[in-house]
Short mmCIF file of C-alpha atoms in Angstrom, two decimals:
data_model
loop_
_atom_site.label_atom_id
_atom_site.label_comp_id
_atom_site.label_asym_id
_atom_site.label_seq_id
_atom_site.Cartn_x
_atom_site.Cartn_y
_atom_site.Cartn_z
CA ASP A 1 -63.16 -41.64 41.60
CA ILE A 2 -64.62 -45.00 41.25
CA GLN A 3 -63.92 -46.56 37.68
CA MET A 4 -66.18 -49.10 35.94
CA THR A 5 -64.85 -51.67 33.65
CA GLN A 6 -67.74 -53.12 31.47
CA SER A 7 -67.23 -56.00 29.00
CA PRO A 8 -67.53 -56.72 26.40
CA SER A 9 -68.02 -53.51 24.39
CA SER A 10 -69.96 -55.36 21.73
CA LEU A 11 -71.85 -58.69 21.57
CA SER A 12 -73.73 -60.41 18.88
CA ALA A 13 -76.18 -63.18 19.76
CA SER A 14 -79.12 -65.11 18.31
CA VAL A 15 -82.65 -64.78 19.50
CA GLY A 16 -83.22 -67.21 22.28
CA ASP A 17 -79.44 -67.19 23.60
CA ARG A 18 -78.43 -66.45 26.98
CA VAL A 19 -76.55 -63.16 27.19
CA THR A 20 -74.18 -61.98 29.99
CA ILE A 21 -72.39 -58.75 30.47
CA THR A 22 -70.04 -58.06 33.21
CA CYS A 23 -69.00 -54.77 35.09
CA GLN A 24 -66.08 -54.43 37.75
CA ALA A 25 -65.78 -51.71 39.99
CA SER A 26 -62.29 -50.17 40.83
CA GLN A 27 -63.34 -50.46 44.63
CA ASP A 28 -66.01 -51.88 46.74
CA ILE A 29 -69.47 -50.48 45.92
CA SER A 30 -71.60 -52.91 48.03
CA ASN A 31 -74.70 -53.39 45.84
CA TYR A 32 -74.85 -49.73 44.41
CA LEU A 33 -74.88 -50.83 40.89
CA ASN A 34 -77.60 -50.44 38.26
CA TRP A 35 -78.18 -51.43 34.72
CA TYR A 36 -79.51 -49.39 31.89
CA GLN A 37 -81.02 -50.11 28.38
CA GLN A 38 -80.64 -47.37 25.70
CA LYS A 39 -82.06 -47.74 22.10
CA PRO A 40 -81.03 -45.58 19.46
CA GLY A 41 -82.48 -41.96 19.50
CA LYS A 42 -84.10 -42.68 23.28
CA ALA A 43 -83.17 -42.06 26.77
CA PRO A 44 -81.76 -44.68 28.83
CA LYS A 45 -84.28 -46.86 30.74
CA LEU A 46 -83.51 -48.40 34.15
CA LEU A 47 -83.73 -52.04 34.17
CA ILE A 48 -82.02 -53.22 37.35
CA TYR A 49 -81.33 -51.29 40.44
CA ASP A 50 -79.23 -52.17 43.50
CA ALA A 51 -77.57 -54.86 41.73
CA SER A 52 -80.40 -57.40 41.37
CA ASN A 53 -83.86 -55.62 41.78
CA LEU A 54 -86.01 -55.57 38.56
CA GLU A 55 -87.64 -52.19 37.91
CA THR A 56 -91.24 -52.22 37.78
CA GLY A 57 -92.58 -53.32 34.42
CA VAL A 58 -89.32 -54.61 33.23
CA PRO A 59 -89.66 -58.24 31.75
CA SER A 60 -88.32 -61.03 33.85
CA ARG A 61 -85.88 -62.34 31.37
CA PHE A 62 -83.45 -59.37 32.59
CA SER A 63 -81.70 -60.20 35.81
CA GLY A 64 -78.56 -58.91 37.83
CA SER A 65 -76.33 -60.29 40.36
CA GLY A 66 -73.08 -59.54 42.25
CA SER A 67 -71.98 -57.36 45.09
CA GLY A 68 -68.60 -55.69 46.09
CA THR A 69 -66.66 -55.27 42.76
CA ASP A 70 -67.78 -57.90 40.48
CA PHE A 71 -71.48 -57.50 38.80
CA THR A 72 -73.22 -59.51 36.02
CA PHE A 73 -76.25 -58.68 33.96
CA THR A 74 -78.08 -61.45 32.25
CA ILE A 75 -80.96 -61.59 29.62
CA SER A 76 -82.09 -65.29 29.94
CA SER A 77 -83.48 -65.48 26.37
CA LEU A 78 -82.71 -62.81 24.00
CA GLN A 79 -85.52 -61.20 22.02
CA PRO A 80 -85.53 -59.11 18.94
CA GLU A 81 -86.58 -56.10 20.91
CA ASP A 82 -83.55 -56.32 23.20
CA ILE A 83 -81.14 -54.98 20.67
CA ALA A 84 -79.77 -51.84 22.27
CA THR A 85 -76.91 -50.82 24.23
CA TYR A 86 -76.52 -51.50 27.83
CA TYR A 87 -74.84 -49.64 30.60
CA CYS A 88 -73.97 -50.19 34.23
CA GLN A 89 -73.82 -47.34 36.53
CA GLN A 90 -72.24 -47.11 40.18
CA TYR A 91 -73.24 -44.89 43.09
CA ASP A 92 -70.68 -43.58 45.64
CA ASN A 93 -71.63 -40.67 48.05
CA LEU A 94 -73.49 -38.66 45.53
CA MET A 95 -70.97 -39.41 42.76
CA TYR A 96 -72.08 -41.53 39.80
CA THR A 97 -70.12 -43.37 37.05
CA PHE A 98 -71.12 -45.32 34.06
CA GLY A 99 -69.57 -48.11 32.45
CA GLN A 100 -68.44 -47.71 28.64
CA GLY A 101 -71.40 -49.57 27.44
CA THR A 102 -72.11 -53.03 25.59
CA LYS A 103 -73.72 -52.88 22.14
CA LEU A 104 -75.99 -55.95 21.82
CA GLU A 105 -76.62 -56.98 18.16
CA ILE A 106 -78.65 -59.88 16.63
CA LYS A 107 -76.59 -62.73 14.93
CA GLU B 1 -97.61 -38.68 35.68
CA VAL B 2 -93.83 -38.05 37.08
CA GLN B 3 -92.07 -36.32 34.16
CA LEU B 4 -88.77 -34.23 33.13
CA VAL B 5 -89.20 -32.11 30.05
CA GLN B 6 -86.18 -30.44 28.59
CA SER B 7 -85.72 -27.38 26.30
CA GLY B 8 -85.19 -27.87 22.71
CA ALA B 9 -82.19 -28.42 20.59
CA GLU B 10 -79.78 -25.57 20.20
CA VAL B 11 -77.19 -24.69 17.61
CA LYS B 12 -74.59 -22.36 18.87
CA LYS B 13 -71.18 -21.03 17.73
CA PRO B 14 -67.83 -21.46 19.71
CA GLY B 15 -67.37 -18.92 22.41
CA GLU B 16 -71.12 -18.24 23.09
CA SER B 17 -73.05 -19.08 26.35
CA LEU B 18 -75.97 -21.48 26.79
CA LYS B 19 -78.37 -22.36 29.38
CA ILE B 20 -80.42 -25.43 28.97
CA SER B 21 -83.46 -26.35 31.13
CA CYS B 22 -85.32 -29.39 32.72
CA LYS B 23 -88.83 -28.90 34.21
CA GLY B 24 -90.08 -31.46 36.70
CA SER B 25 -93.73 -32.20 37.08
CA GLY B 26 -95.93 -34.73 38.81
CA TYR B 27 -93.80 -34.86 42.07
CA SER B 28 -92.37 -32.60 44.64
CA PHE B 29 -89.39 -31.13 42.84
CA THR B 30 -87.60 -30.04 45.88
CA SER B 31 -87.37 -33.26 47.32
CA TYR B 32 -85.42 -35.35 44.76
CA TRP B 33 -82.02 -34.78 43.16
CA ILE B 34 -81.73 -33.94 39.54
CA GLY B 35 -78.66 -34.88 37.56
CA TRP B 36 -77.15 -34.16 34.21
CA VAL B 37 -75.78 -36.74 31.75
CA ARG B 38 -73.64 -36.15 28.69
CA GLN B 39 -73.68 -38.30 25.43
CA MET B 40 -71.19 -37.16 22.78
CA PRO B 41 -72.24 -38.37 19.20
CA GLY B 42 -71.83 -42.34 19.07
CA LYS B 43 -70.35 -42.49 22.54
CA GLY B 44 -71.46 -43.52 25.98
CA LEU B 45 -72.92 -42.02 29.03
CA GLU B 46 -71.04 -39.54 31.08
CA TRP B 47 -72.48 -38.26 34.49
CA MET B 48 -71.70 -34.55 34.90
CA GLY B 49 -73.34 -33.58 38.05
CA ILE B 50 -76.31 -33.22 40.29
CA ILE B 51 -78.37 -30.83 42.37
CA TYR B 52 -80.78 -30.92 45.21
CA PRO B 53 -83.23 -28.22 44.27
CA GLY B 54 -84.66 -27.89 47.83
CA ASP B 55 -81.19 -26.23 49.04
CA SER B 56 -79.37 -26.16 45.83
CA ASP B 57 -76.61 -28.39 47.17
CA THR B 58 -74.61 -29.33 43.92
CA ARG B 59 -71.98 -31.89 43.16
CA TYR B 60 -69.89 -32.07 39.97
CA SER B 61 -67.89 -35.06 38.49
CA PRO B 62 -64.20 -33.98 38.50
CA SER B 63 -64.24 -34.18 34.60
CA PHE B 64 -67.08 -31.24 34.43
CA GLN B 65 -66.16 -29.20 37.57
CA GLY B 66 -65.21 -25.60 36.33
CA GLN B 67 -66.75 -26.55 32.70
CA VAL B 68 -70.35 -26.39 33.32
CA THR B 69 -72.59 -24.79 36.07
CA ILE B 70 -75.63 -26.59 37.36
CA SER B 71 -78.44 -24.64 39.02
CA ALA B 72 -82.20 -24.82 39.78
CA ASP B 73 -85.13 -22.52 40.35
CA LYS B 74 -87.42 -24.30 42.70
CA SER B 75 -90.20 -21.65 42.22
CA ILE B 76 -90.67 -23.04 38.79
CA SER B 77 -89.39 -26.53 39.25
CA THR B 78 -86.78 -26.24 36.67
CA ALA B 79 -83.01 -27.20 36.66
CA TYR B 80 -80.53 -25.81 34.42
CA LEU B 81 -77.13 -26.71 32.82
CA GLN B 82 -75.19 -23.77 31.71
CA TRP B 83 -71.93 -22.95 29.75
CA SER B 84 -70.25 -19.58 29.68
CA SER B 85 -68.07 -20.14 26.52
CA LEU B 86 -69.08 -23.19 24.54
CA LYS B 87 -66.44 -25.29 22.63
CA ALA B 88 -67.01 -27.64 19.47
CA SER B 89 -66.38 -30.32 21.97
CA ASP B 90 -69.51 -29.72 23.96
CA THR B 91 -71.49 -30.99 21.08
CA ALA B 92 -73.54 -33.81 22.45
CA MET B 93 -77.07 -34.91 23.71
CA TYR B 94 -77.67 -33.74 27.16
CA TYR B 95 -80.14 -35.62 29.50
CA CYS B 96 -81.45 -34.55 32.99
CA ALA B 97 -82.59 -37.58 35.20
CA SER B 98 -83.76 -37.89 38.75
CA PRO B 99 -82.40 -40.73 40.89
CA LYS B 100 -84.42 -42.88 43.06
CA ASN B 101 -81.99 -43.46 45.64
CA ASP B 102 -78.73 -44.41 43.73
CA ALA B 103 -80.58 -45.22 40.28
CA PHE B 104 -81.77 -42.93 37.67
CA ASP B 105 -85.41 -43.94 37.10
CA ILE B 106 -86.79 -40.64 35.45
CA TRP B 107 -85.23 -39.38 32.50
CA GLY B 108 -85.83 -36.23 30.29
CA GLN B 109 -86.21 -36.59 26.50
CA GLY B 110 -82.65 -35.11 25.94
CA THR B 111 -81.34 -31.78 24.52
CA MET B 112 -79.10 -31.82 21.44
CA VAL B 113 -76.59 -29.07 21.76
CA THR B 114 -74.54 -28.40 18.51
CA VAL B 115 -71.54 -26.05 18.62
CA SER B 116 -70.08 -25.32 15.15
CA SER B 117 -68.73 -22.17 13.39
#
């Protein structure tokens, strides 16, 4: 199995801050890395697919980068509505794994 | 509109069986995989398995192999997740989701399963 290590597990930031979350795969996954946002009581929402592609309708303050084993998710200017838990997810030959999640709070 | 609609919340006793459903609409149900994701209370997302309704090809996470059964009935555009003998540790929210290539872009609303004596 490919394991995903996501950090940090929680993060407190101020409105307007730049926020970065990282995800590391236990082996090379090329660019098969996706990022989701989940708000309390809601289903997850896809934000970034294939490491760096913004899903349709997602604000441009969200971005992703990386390839191979190391990936980064960035919110360029944190907004109050971005308070949520964020997950990375890898894909390898019809097997999927989620990272442990990062709970983002407003300072 | 492409959507996945899941069956309602369930409350069951340990040892009981259960089958929950996920109905697809607005797209060709037989042409896209549908996966299941578990979220235990206050915890993260866990991928359980995935099925291709066109030919019922099914893959399971090693963590869930033998613990659940995933199936689909393409005649009614519905995928299923079932347990033969529930445990208290099966208490969780269960989501179905359909991937666009490698990313789950369409999600059901979730089905809460509570197992308690």
